[in-house]
PDB file of C-alpha atoms in Angstrom:
ATOM      1  CA  GLN A   1      25.675 -64.312  33.257  1.00 70.00           C
ATOM      2  CA  LYS A   2      24.991 -65.783  36.742  1.00 73.00           C
ATOM      3  CA  GLU A   3      27.542 -68.440  37.580  1.00 88.00           C
ATOM      4  CA  VAL A   4      28.374 -71.002  40.167  1.00 94.00           C
ATOM      5  CA  GLU A   5      31.980 -72.228  40.032  1.00 95.00           C
ATOM      6  CA  GLN A   6      33.391 -75.489  41.345  1.00 96.00           C
ATOM      7  CA  ASN A   7      36.661 -77.281  40.893  1.00 93.00           C
ATOM      8  CA  SER A   8      35.847 -80.325  38.826  1.00 91.00           C
ATOM      9  CA  GLY A   9      38.400 -82.531  40.544  1.00 90.00           C
ATOM     10  CA  PRO A  10      38.876 -85.338  41.095  1.00 95.00           C
ATOM     11  CA  LEU A  11      39.538 -84.613  44.655  1.00 97.00           C
ATOM     12  CA  SER A  12      41.167 -87.618  46.271  1.00 97.00           C
ATOM     13  CA  VAL A  13      41.006 -87.873  50.057  1.00 97.00           C
ATOM     14  CA  PRO A  14      42.170 -90.754  52.328  1.00 97.00           C
ATOM     15  CA  GLU A  15      39.457 -92.611  54.232  1.00 97.00           C
ATOM     16  CA  GLY A  16      38.951 -90.998  57.591  1.00 97.00           C
ATOM     17  CA  ALA A  17      40.268 -87.610  56.617  1.00 98.00           C
ATOM     18  CA  ILE A  18      38.326 -84.361  56.078  1.00 98.00           C
ATOM     19  CA  ALA A  19      37.121 -83.624  52.541  1.00 98.00           C
ATOM     20  CA  SER A  20      36.762 -79.952  51.771  1.00 98.00           C
ATOM     21  CA  LEU A  21      34.677 -78.918  48.785  1.00 98.00           C
ATOM     22  CA  ASN A  22      34.482 -75.329  47.616  1.00 97.00           C
ATOM     23  CA  CYS A  23      32.065 -73.214  45.541  1.00 97.00           C
ATOM     24  CA  THR A  24      31.909 -69.530  44.520  1.00 97.00           C
ATOM     25  CA  TYR A  25      28.974 -67.714  43.068  1.00 95.00           C
ATOM     26  CA  SER A  26      28.483 -64.490  41.127  1.00 92.00           C
ATOM     27  CA  ASP A  27      25.080 -63.026  42.201  1.00 89.00           C
ATOM     28  CA  ARG A  28      25.346 -61.011  45.392  1.00 89.00           C
ATOM     29  CA  GLY A  29      21.538 -61.186  45.709  1.00 87.00           C
ATOM     30  CA  SER A  30      21.536 -64.950  46.268  1.00 89.00           C
ATOM     31  CA  GLN A  31      20.022 -66.015  49.580  1.00 88.00           C
ATOM     32  CA  SER A  32      19.751 -69.813  49.456  1.00 91.00           C
ATOM     33  CA  PHE A  33      22.608 -72.287  48.989  1.00 95.00           C
ATOM     34  CA  PHE A  34      22.596 -76.007  48.621  1.00 96.00           C
ATOM     35  CA  TRP A  35      24.862 -78.986  48.339  1.00 97.00           C
ATOM     36  CA  TYR A  36      23.693 -82.084  46.438  1.00 97.00           C
ATOM     37  CA  ARG A  37      25.433 -85.467  46.129  1.00 98.00           C
ATOM     38  CA  GLN A  38      25.162 -87.413  42.858  1.00 97.00           C
ATOM     39  CA  TYR A  39      26.314 -90.990  42.553  1.00 97.00           C
ATOM     40  CA  SER A  40      27.167 -92.183  39.053  1.00 94.00           C
ATOM     41  CA  GLY A  41      23.952 -93.046  37.106  1.00 93.00           C
ATOM     42  CA  LYS A  42      21.709 -91.585  39.785  1.00 96.00           C
ATOM     43  CA  SER A  43      19.828 -88.379  40.339  1.00 97.00           C
ATOM     44  CA  PRO A  44      21.149 -85.664  42.745  1.00 97.00           C
ATOM     45  CA  GLU A  45      20.241 -85.926  46.388  1.00 96.00           C
ATOM     46  CA  LEU A  46      19.991 -82.880  48.700  1.00 96.00           C
ATOM     47  CA  ILE A  47      22.368 -83.146  51.653  1.00 96.00           C
ATOM     48  CA  MET A  48      22.609 -79.616  53.029  1.00 95.00           C
ATOM     49  CA  SER A  49      20.994 -76.268  52.687  1.00 95.00           C
ATOM     50  CA  ILE A  50      22.270 -73.061  54.255  1.00 96.00           C
ATOM     51  CA  TYR A  51      20.823 -69.588  54.244  1.00 93.00           C
ATOM     52  CA  SER A  52      22.814 -67.445  56.627  1.00 94.00           C
ATOM     53  CA  ASN A  53      26.524 -66.747  57.177  1.00 96.00           C
ATOM     54  CA  GLY A  54      28.515 -69.177  59.294  1.00 97.00           C
ATOM     55  CA  ASP A  55      28.571 -72.901  59.714  1.00 97.00           C
ATOM     56  CA  LYS A  56      25.744 -75.404  59.693  1.00 97.00           C
ATOM     57  CA  GLU A  57      26.413 -78.879  60.860  1.00 97.00           C
ATOM     58  CA  ASP A  58      24.540 -82.088  60.096  1.00 96.00           C
ATOM     59  CA  GLY A  59      26.181 -85.295  61.178  1.00 97.00           C
ATOM     60  CA  ARG A  60      29.516 -85.636  59.402  1.00 98.00           C
ATOM     61  CA  PHE A  61      28.686 -82.717  57.087  1.00 98.00           C
ATOM     62  CA  THR A  62      29.320 -79.021  57.658  1.00 98.00           C
ATOM     63  CA  ALA A  63      28.276 -76.353  55.271  1.00 98.00           C
ATOM     64  CA  GLN A  64      29.990 -72.980  55.552  1.00 98.00           C
ATOM     65  CA  LEU A  65      28.698 -69.794  54.013  1.00 97.00           C
ATOM     66  CA  ASN A  66      30.471 -66.401  53.522  1.00 97.00           C
ATOM     67  CA  LYS A  67      28.204 -64.044  51.597  1.00 95.00           C
ATOM     68  CA  ALA A  68      30.726 -61.203  51.645  1.00 95.00           C
ATOM     69  CA  SER A  69      33.219 -63.413  49.809  1.00 96.00           C
ATOM     70  CA  GLN A  70      30.489 -65.171  47.873  1.00 96.00           C
ATOM     71  CA  TYR A  71      31.821 -68.492  48.923  1.00 96.00           C
ATOM     72  CA  VAL A  72      30.177 -71.750  50.087  1.00 98.00           C
ATOM     73  CA  SER A  73      31.958 -74.824  51.193  1.00 98.00           C
ATOM     74  CA  LEU A  74      31.140 -78.337  52.354  1.00 98.00           C
ATOM     75  CA  LEU A  75      33.253 -80.277  54.779  1.00 98.00           C
ATOM     76  CA  ILE A  76      32.846 -83.997  55.185  1.00 98.00           C
ATOM     77  CA  ARG A  77      34.456 -85.377  58.341  1.00 98.00           C
ATOM     78  CA  ASP A  78      35.627 -89.011  58.769  1.00 98.00           C
ATOM     79  CA  SER A  79      35.364 -89.530  54.989  1.00 98.00           C
ATOM     80  CA  GLN A  80      34.061 -92.933  53.969  1.00 97.00           C
ATOM     81  CA  PRO A  81      34.330 -94.740  50.580  1.00 96.00           C
ATOM     82  CA  SER A  82      30.623 -94.387  50.267  1.00 97.00           C
ATOM     83  CA  ASP A  83      31.110 -90.579  50.131  1.00 98.00           C
ATOM     84  CA  SER A  84      32.777 -91.012  46.763  1.00 98.00           C
ATOM     85  CA  ALA A  85      30.493 -89.154  44.407  1.00 97.00           C
ATOM     86  CA  THR A  86      30.075 -85.894  42.528  1.00 97.00           C
ATOM     87  CA  TYR A  87      29.060 -82.946  44.772  1.00 98.00           C
ATOM     88  CA  LEU A  88      27.003 -80.207  43.258  1.00 97.00           C
ATOM     89  CA  CYS A  89      26.759 -76.666  44.658  1.00 97.00           C
ATOM     90  CA  ALA A  90      23.531 -74.916  43.876  1.00 95.00           C
ATOM     91  CA  VAL A  91      22.520 -71.262  44.431  1.00 93.00           C
ATOM     92  CA  ASN A  92      19.168 -69.560  44.038  1.00 87.00           C
ATOM     93  CA  ILE A  93      19.073 -66.576  41.767  1.00 79.00           C
ATOM     94  CA  PRO A  94      16.533 -63.984  42.766  1.00 73.00           C
ATOM     95  CA  PRO A  95      13.795 -64.002  40.106  1.00 65.00           C
ATOM     96  CA  SER A  96      13.773 -61.117  37.662  1.00 59.00           C
ATOM     97  CA  GLY A  97      10.497 -62.359  36.257  1.00 55.00           C
ATOM     98  CA  ARG A  98       8.158 -64.971  37.683  1.00 56.00           C
ATOM     99  CA  ASP A  99      10.498 -67.866  37.429  1.00 63.00           C
ATOM    100  CA  ASP A 100      12.585 -68.922  40.365  1.00 68.00           C
ATOM    101  CA  LYS A 101      16.064 -69.971  39.264  1.00 78.00           C
ATOM    102  CA  ILE A 102      18.445 -72.327  40.821  1.00 85.00           C
ATOM    103  CA  ILE A 103      21.923 -72.414  39.252  1.00 89.00           C
ATOM    104  CA  PHE A 104      24.058 -75.456  39.692  1.00 93.00           C
ATOM    105  CA  GLY A 105      27.847 -75.697  39.530  1.00 94.00           C
ATOM    106  CA  LYS A 106      29.339 -78.471  37.285  1.00 94.00           C
ATOM    107  CA  GLY A 107      30.202 -80.456  40.349  1.00 96.00           C
ATOM    108  CA  THR A 108      33.346 -81.698  42.065  1.00 97.00           C
ATOM    109  CA  ARG A 109      34.187 -85.417  41.799  1.00 97.00           C
ATOM    110  CA  LEU A 110      35.287 -86.719  45.154  1.00 98.00           C
ATOM    111  CA  HIS A 111      37.166 -89.976  45.576  1.00 97.00           C
ATOM    112  CA  ILE A 112      37.732 -91.414  49.022  1.00 97.00           C
ATOM    113  CA  LEU A 113      40.815 -93.670  49.017  1.00 96.00           C
ATOM    114  CA  PRO A 114      40.394 -96.823  51.124  1.00 91.00           C
TER     115      PRO A 114
ATOM    116  CA  GLY B   1      13.087 -84.767  52.904  1.00 66.00           C
ATOM    117  CA  ALA B   2      10.299 -84.508  50.350  1.00 87.00           C
ATOM    118  CA  VAL B   3       9.696 -87.280  47.867  1.00 93.00           C
ATOM    119  CA  VAL B   4       9.447 -86.879  44.088  1.00 96.00           C
ATOM    120  CA  SER B   5       8.677 -89.800  41.804  1.00 97.00           C
ATOM    121  CA  GLN B   6       9.266 -90.260  38.168  1.00 98.00           C
ATOM    122  CA  HIS B   7       7.760 -92.676  35.686  1.00 97.00           C
ATOM    123  CA  PRO B   8       8.952 -94.636  33.866  1.00 98.00           C
ATOM    124  CA  SER B   9      12.421 -95.231  35.252  1.00 97.00           C
ATOM    125  CA  TRP B  10      13.573 -96.337  31.856  1.00 97.00           C
ATOM    126  CA  VAL B  11      12.154 -96.510  28.401  1.00 98.00           C
ATOM    127  CA  ILE B  12      13.248 -97.815  25.038  1.00 97.00           C
ATOM    128  CA  CYS B  13      11.479 -96.429  21.901  1.00 96.00           C
ATOM    129  CA  LYS B  14      11.831 -96.393  18.209  1.00 97.00           C
ATOM    130  CA  SER B  15      12.951 -93.283  16.337  1.00 97.00           C
ATOM    131  CA  GLY B  16      10.017 -91.082  15.431  1.00 97.00           C
ATOM    132  CA  THR B  17       7.751 -92.061  18.273  1.00 97.00           C
ATOM    133  CA  SER B  18       6.812 -89.928  21.287  1.00 97.00           C
ATOM    134  CA  VAL B  19       7.545 -90.652  24.925  1.00 98.00           C
ATOM    135  CA  LYS B  20       5.874 -89.171  27.945  1.00 98.00           C
ATOM    136  CA  ILE B  21       7.627 -88.942  31.316  1.00 98.00           C
ATOM    137  CA  GLU B  22       5.716 -88.086  34.457  1.00 97.00           C
ATOM    138  CA  CYS B  23       7.038 -86.305  37.555  1.00 96.00           C
ATOM    139  CA  ARG B  24       5.071 -86.299  40.793  1.00 95.00           C
ATOM    140  CA  SER B  25       5.689 -84.580  44.132  1.00 93.00           C
ATOM    141  CA  LEU B  26       4.261 -87.103  46.557  1.00 93.00           C
ATOM    142  CA  ASP B  27       4.116 -85.331  49.907  1.00 89.00           C
ATOM    143  CA  PHE B  28       4.134 -81.610  49.021  1.00 89.00           C
ATOM    144  CA  GLN B  29       2.689 -79.172  46.564  1.00 88.00           C
ATOM    145  CA  ALA B  30       5.073 -77.871  43.938  1.00 88.00           C
ATOM    146  CA  THR B  31       4.146 -74.783  41.945  1.00 82.00           C
ATOM    147  CA  THR B  32       7.482 -75.043  40.277  1.00 90.00           C
ATOM    148  CA  MET B  33       9.170 -78.067  38.725  1.00 93.00           C
ATOM    149  CA  PHE B  34      12.228 -78.241  36.652  1.00 94.00           C
ATOM    150  CA  TRP B  35      13.274 -80.649  33.924  1.00 96.00           C
ATOM    151  CA  TYR B  36      16.965 -81.508  33.332  1.00 96.00           C
ATOM    152  CA  ARG B  37      18.787 -83.699  30.913  1.00 97.00           C
ATOM    153  CA  GLN B  38      22.184 -85.290  31.675  1.00 96.00           C
ATOM    154  CA  PHE B  39      24.464 -87.071  29.225  1.00 94.00           C
ATOM    155  CA  PRO B  40      27.022 -89.553  30.501  1.00 90.00           C
ATOM    156  CA  LYS B  41      29.838 -88.035  32.479  1.00 87.00           C
ATOM    157  CA  GLN B  42      28.410 -84.515  31.869  1.00 90.00           C
ATOM    158  CA  SER B  43      26.784 -81.880  34.055  1.00 90.00           C
ATOM    159  CA  LEU B  44      23.057 -81.433  34.675  1.00 92.00           C
ATOM    160  CA  MET B  45      21.565 -79.311  31.953  1.00 93.00           C
ATOM    161  CA  LEU B  46      18.414 -77.370  32.763  1.00 93.00           C
ATOM    162  CA  MET B  47      15.924 -77.807  29.937  1.00 95.00           C
ATOM    163  CA  ALA B  48      12.879 -75.893  31.236  1.00 94.00           C
ATOM    164  CA  THR B  49      11.031 -74.509  34.225  1.00 91.00           C
ATOM    165  CA  SER B  50       7.500 -75.674  34.610  1.00 89.00           C
ATOM    166  CA  ASN B  51       5.018 -73.488  36.611  1.00 86.00           C
ATOM    167  CA  GLU B  52       1.622 -74.909  37.516  1.00 83.00           C
ATOM    168  CA  GLY B  53      -1.107 -73.537  35.298  1.00 81.00           C
ATOM    169  CA  SER B  54       1.114 -71.669  32.883  1.00 84.00           C
ATOM    170  CA  LYS B  55       3.356 -72.278  29.956  1.00 87.00           C
ATOM    171  CA  ALA B  56       6.888 -73.649  30.648  1.00 91.00           C
ATOM    172  CA  THR B  57       9.900 -71.512  30.262  1.00 91.00           C
ATOM    173  CA  TYR B  58      12.543 -73.103  28.063  1.00 94.00           C
ATOM    174  CA  GLU B  59      16.289 -72.641  28.224  1.00 93.00           C
ATOM    175  CA  GLN B  60      18.096 -71.285  25.209  1.00 93.00           C
ATOM    176  CA  GLY B  61      18.624 -74.032  22.620  1.00 94.00           C
ATOM    177  CA  VAL B  62      15.845 -76.315  23.861  1.00 96.00           C
ATOM    178  CA  GLU B  63      13.080 -76.833  21.252  1.00 94.00           C
ATOM    179  CA  LYS B  64       9.762 -76.191  22.887  1.00 93.00           C
ATOM    180  CA  ASP B  65       7.903 -78.071  20.093  1.00 95.00           C
ATOM    181  CA  LYS B  66      10.000 -81.127  20.636  1.00 96.00           C
ATOM    182  CA  PHE B  67       9.950 -81.258  24.421  1.00 97.00           C
ATOM    183  CA  LEU B  68       6.395 -80.563  25.488  1.00 96.00           C
ATOM    184  CA  ILE B  69       5.877 -79.751  29.167  1.00 94.00           C
ATOM    185  CA  ASN B  70       2.520 -79.688  30.930  1.00 91.00           C
ATOM    186  CA  HIS B  71       2.265 -78.781  34.614  1.00 88.00           C
ATOM    187  CA  ALA B  72      -1.408 -79.499  35.062  1.00 82.00           C
ATOM    188  CA  SER B  73      -1.588 -79.709  38.861  1.00 88.00           C
ATOM    189  CA  LEU B  74       0.385 -78.840  41.959  1.00 88.00           C
ATOM    190  CA  THR B  75       1.784 -82.322  42.096  1.00 91.00           C
ATOM    191  CA  LEU B  76       2.243 -83.415  38.518  1.00 93.00           C
ATOM    192  CA  SER B  77       4.347 -82.241  35.563  1.00 94.00           C
ATOM    193  CA  THR B  78       4.905 -84.197  32.332  1.00 96.00           C
ATOM    194  CA  LEU B  79       7.554 -84.050  29.697  1.00 97.00           C
ATOM    195  CA  THR B  80       6.803 -85.427  26.306  1.00 97.00           C
ATOM    196  CA  VAL B  81       9.607 -86.039  23.833  1.00 98.00           C
ATOM    197  CA  THR B  82       8.012 -85.790  20.497  1.00 97.00           C
ATOM    198  CA  SER B  83       9.416 -87.541  17.324  1.00 97.00           C
ATOM    199  CA  ALA B  84      12.331 -88.923  19.330  1.00 97.00           C
ATOM    200  CA  HIS B  85      15.655 -89.445  17.630  1.00 96.00           C
ATOM    201  CA  PRO B  86      18.749 -91.406  18.873  1.00 97.00           C
ATOM    202  CA  GLU B  87      20.435 -88.119  19.845  1.00 96.00           C
ATOM    203  CA  ASP B  88      17.578 -87.663  22.366  1.00 97.00           C
ATOM    204  CA  SER B  89      18.797 -90.608  24.280  1.00 97.00           C
ATOM    205  CA  SER B  90      19.730 -89.361  27.689  1.00 97.00           C
ATOM    206  CA  PHE B  91      18.955 -89.396  31.432  1.00 97.00           C
ATOM    207  CA  TYR B  92      16.024 -87.036  32.033  1.00 98.00           C
ATOM    208  CA  ILE B  93      15.567 -85.868  35.601  1.00 98.00           C
ATOM    209  CA  CYS B  94      12.764 -83.743  37.091  1.00 97.00           C
ATOM    210  CA  SER B  95      12.822 -81.840  40.354  1.00 95.00           C
ATOM    211  CA  ALA B  96      10.227 -80.013  42.421  1.00 94.00           C
ATOM    212  CA  LEU B  97      10.772 -76.807  44.335  1.00 89.00           C
ATOM    213  CA  THR B  98       9.563 -76.106  47.812  1.00 84.00           C
ATOM    214  CA  ARG B  99       8.977 -72.404  47.826  1.00 77.00           C
ATOM    215  CA  ARG B 100       9.235 -72.060  51.566  1.00 78.00           C
ATOM    216  CA  THR B 101      12.940 -73.132  51.699  1.00 81.00           C
ATOM    217  CA  TYR B 102      13.825 -73.091  47.958  1.00 81.00           C
ATOM    218  CA  GLU B 103      15.021 -76.658  48.389  1.00 88.00           C
ATOM    219  CA  GLN B 104      14.858 -78.618  45.258  1.00 91.00           C
ATOM    220  CA  TYR B 105      14.071 -82.394  45.393  1.00 94.00           C
ATOM    221  CA  PHE B 106      14.870 -84.637  42.467  1.00 96.00           C
ATOM    222  CA  GLY B 107      13.088 -87.538  41.041  1.00 97.00           C
ATOM    223  CA  PRO B 108      15.050 -90.762  40.391  1.00 98.00           C
ATOM    224  CA  GLY B 109      15.315 -89.965  36.679  1.00 98.00           C
ATOM    225  CA  THR B 110      14.195 -91.592  33.518  1.00 98.00           C
ATOM    226  CA  ARG B 111      16.740 -93.213  31.214  1.00 97.00           C
ATOM    227  CA  LEU B 112      15.607 -92.859  27.557  1.00 98.00           C
ATOM    228  CA  THR B 113      17.053 -94.917  24.774  1.00 97.00           C
ATOM    229  CA  VAL B 114      15.886 -94.237  21.225  1.00 97.00           C
ATOM    230  CA  THR B 115      16.704 -96.916  18.737  1.00 97.00           C
TER     231      THR B 115
END
């Protein structure tokens, strides 16, 4: 069974601090990794994608990938109350048939404390 | 990012009727679209994978005769909930996959209430 694991939280972080969200995955063949943000009652929104080992930065967000450890993380610098949401880690599973497969973790609830 | 629309954004229907939800990729072609369902305070649950021009692949436990999926073009997939019951009330979300990057873009969702 292919899996993507995340701590469900809630993770409480003071405003202005760095929020660190972690994700592990089981399929060593995975090549594409994504972080989505989902506000309550809304659909998920893609915030970062990463395909190679190392760090990828976009504004206040940094995604980190370590394929050897099968580990993906998302850092949010200068956390704002508007960052309070559920963050979903997603990983592509190489297709065994014709269907592409993207597996989502159950998400980490992040709460930024004003 | 790419834009995916969904229609309607919410719908209320009577038990026993059918409801069709449309999902469109507005600025890119999507050979693969996904349909998800999400109950309050729960995780996304993948219902089916929709490939243009072929039959959808349903996840285990999802009734294919109840949730009819048609991916008739590279920009449109539809989900029809047939003979809806109150337990089908949920938030239905579609997404479209960009094959070049494997990024998945979500529609805004459809909130279905069956009375």
